Amino acid sequence: MLVDSPPEQRAATAPAPSTRRVMRAFGLLVSVAILVAVALASIAIGAKELSLEQVWHGLFEDSGTYGDVVVAERLSRTVLGLLAGAALGLAGAVLQALTRNPLADPGLLGINAGASAAVVTAITYFGVTSLSGYVWFAFFGAAAVGALVWFLGGSRGATPVRLALAGTAISAALYGYLQAVMIMDEAALGKMRFWTVGSLSSADDSAIRQVLPFLLAGMVLALVLARPLNAMAMGDDTARALGAHLNRTRALSMLAATVLCGAATAACGPIMFVGLMVPHAVRSFTGPDLRWILPYAAILSPVLLLGADVIGRIATRPSELQVGIVTALLGGPVFIFLVRRRRTAQL
């Protein structure tokens, strides 16, 4: 028969708080190094093979050669991947804390569905065909759905369960609308098919400039919310006793997630699993403290997104596999593994 260790022995064998902080800080530095390596790989590797000399020349000299043009396109693609990946990771971490559901992601509250429905509407009824046009419609759709979920979830009386139920209901309705419009309009179907998969290949400086202010504002807001969300994780009564403002924290969390996910979806299309898998995975190392989860998610989510994009470029050369497909193919099995490991640990 197994005998549990006394509390004094468990406390003696557990890492000291200072040691845990050092380990987390070191892990954060390692994560940054991995991100830099993946970003460089994203610039150097692609469907079109270039030598390292051509890549170097394209980065630091502007002569307008074929290689320079390719590198410039990859650089914009990499920058957008860094921003969108960080945004999706932070949005997922905030929503998981807000709903107290480790399986939550931006899709749970209907934000992806709102952006997609708005873009379908723009293509079908307003004739919008450019990425710069998609950005504003997608962002408006995400923001409108975020506000609607907050209202239907009870606004000032919103609870995690109400928000999740409202988001699920709105998502189902919007995806029904999206499918109906695409079936009735073949032209819209052809144009939407590429965007709805999720891709970084259409990245350009114009799209980055349009979404950059929203992404930066959302990132700052998400990081500021770490302490009040930590308090809310201990329950509403405890959070109030600690001085947390529940309604304000929930409203700002919804705002941060909507801005981050709306801007990322507007620029790249709906990309699944990044905001779901990365925060869930890093929690096993950082623990429940959002002051660590959020920075880790902001760094490692771009690693996943850019890594998947690089795999998609070389897997089917000379064509490309869109990053949304790769994240789904990679994320599904990995996420199942993480969930099973978590369940085994609980048993």
Short mmCIF file of N, CA and C in Angstrom, two decimals, residues 35 43 49 55 71 87 93 99 120 156 162 183 187 217 255 257 270 277 286 329:
data_model
loop_
_atom_site.label_atom_id
_atom_site.label_comp_id
_atom_site.label_asym_id
_atom_site.label_seq_id
_atom_site.Cartn_x
_atom_site.Cartn_y
_atom_site.Cartn_z
N LEU A 35 12.57 31.33 -30.70
CA LEU A 35 11.78 32.20 -31.57
C LEU A 35 12.67 32.88 -32.61
N ILE A 43 12.66 33.29 -42.81
CA ILE A 43 13.19 34.17 -43.86
C ILE A 43 14.06 33.39 -44.86
N GLU A 49 13.73 27.98 -53.53
CA GLU A 49 15.03 27.77 -52.90
C GLU A 49 15.97 28.92 -53.20
N VAL A 55 19.88 35.27 -49.52
CA VAL A 55 19.09 35.72 -48.38
C VAL A 55 19.76 36.90 -47.70
N VAL A 71 13.00 37.58 -50.59
CA VAL A 71 13.35 37.78 -49.19
C VAL A 71 12.47 38.86 -48.57
N ALA A 87 -0.47 37.45 -30.81
CA ALA A 87 -1.84 37.88 -30.52
C ALA A 87 -2.74 36.70 -30.23
N ALA A 93 -4.80 32.61 -23.95
CA ALA A 93 -4.49 32.56 -22.51
C ALA A 93 -5.48 33.39 -21.70
N THR A 99 -12.74 32.32 -18.77
CA THR A 99 -13.80 31.31 -18.70
C THR A 99 -13.47 30.19 -17.73
N VAL A 120 -17.17 37.36 -45.58
CA VAL A 120 -18.08 36.80 -46.57
C VAL A 120 -19.07 37.86 -47.04
N ARG A 156 -22.68 43.34 -17.20
CA ARG A 156 -22.09 43.52 -15.86
C ARG A 156 -22.27 42.30 -14.97
N ARG A 162 -21.97 31.80 -18.84
CA ARG A 162 -22.84 32.58 -19.73
C ARG A 162 -22.09 33.04 -20.97
N ILE A 183 -22.58 28.83 -50.41
CA ILE A 183 -23.21 27.86 -51.30
C ILE A 183 -24.01 28.57 -52.40
N ALA A 187 -18.97 32.61 -56.72
CA ALA A 187 -17.84 33.55 -56.77
C ALA A 187 -17.30 33.80 -55.37
N ALA A 217 -1.87 47.42 -28.88
CA ALA A 217 -2.76 47.83 -27.79
C ALA A 217 -3.34 46.61 -27.08
N LEU A 255 -12.43 42.64 -24.17
CA LEU A 255 -11.92 43.64 -25.12
C LEU A 255 -10.55 43.24 -25.65
N ALA A 257 -9.15 40.21 -25.79
CA ALA A 257 -9.24 39.03 -26.65
C ALA A 257 -9.85 39.37 -28.00
N PRO A 270 -8.88 32.89 -40.22
CA PRO A 270 -9.00 32.14 -38.96
C PRO A 270 -8.01 30.98 -38.89
N MET A 277 -3.72 25.62 -27.99
CA MET A 277 -2.72 24.64 -27.59
C MET A 277 -1.56 25.24 -26.80
N THR A 286 4.81 26.58 -16.35
CA THR A 286 4.77 27.82 -15.58
C THR A 286 3.89 27.74 -14.34
N LEU A 329 -3.18 20.03 -38.60
CA LEU A 329 -2.59 18.70 -38.68
C LEU A 329 -1.63 18.44 -37.52
#
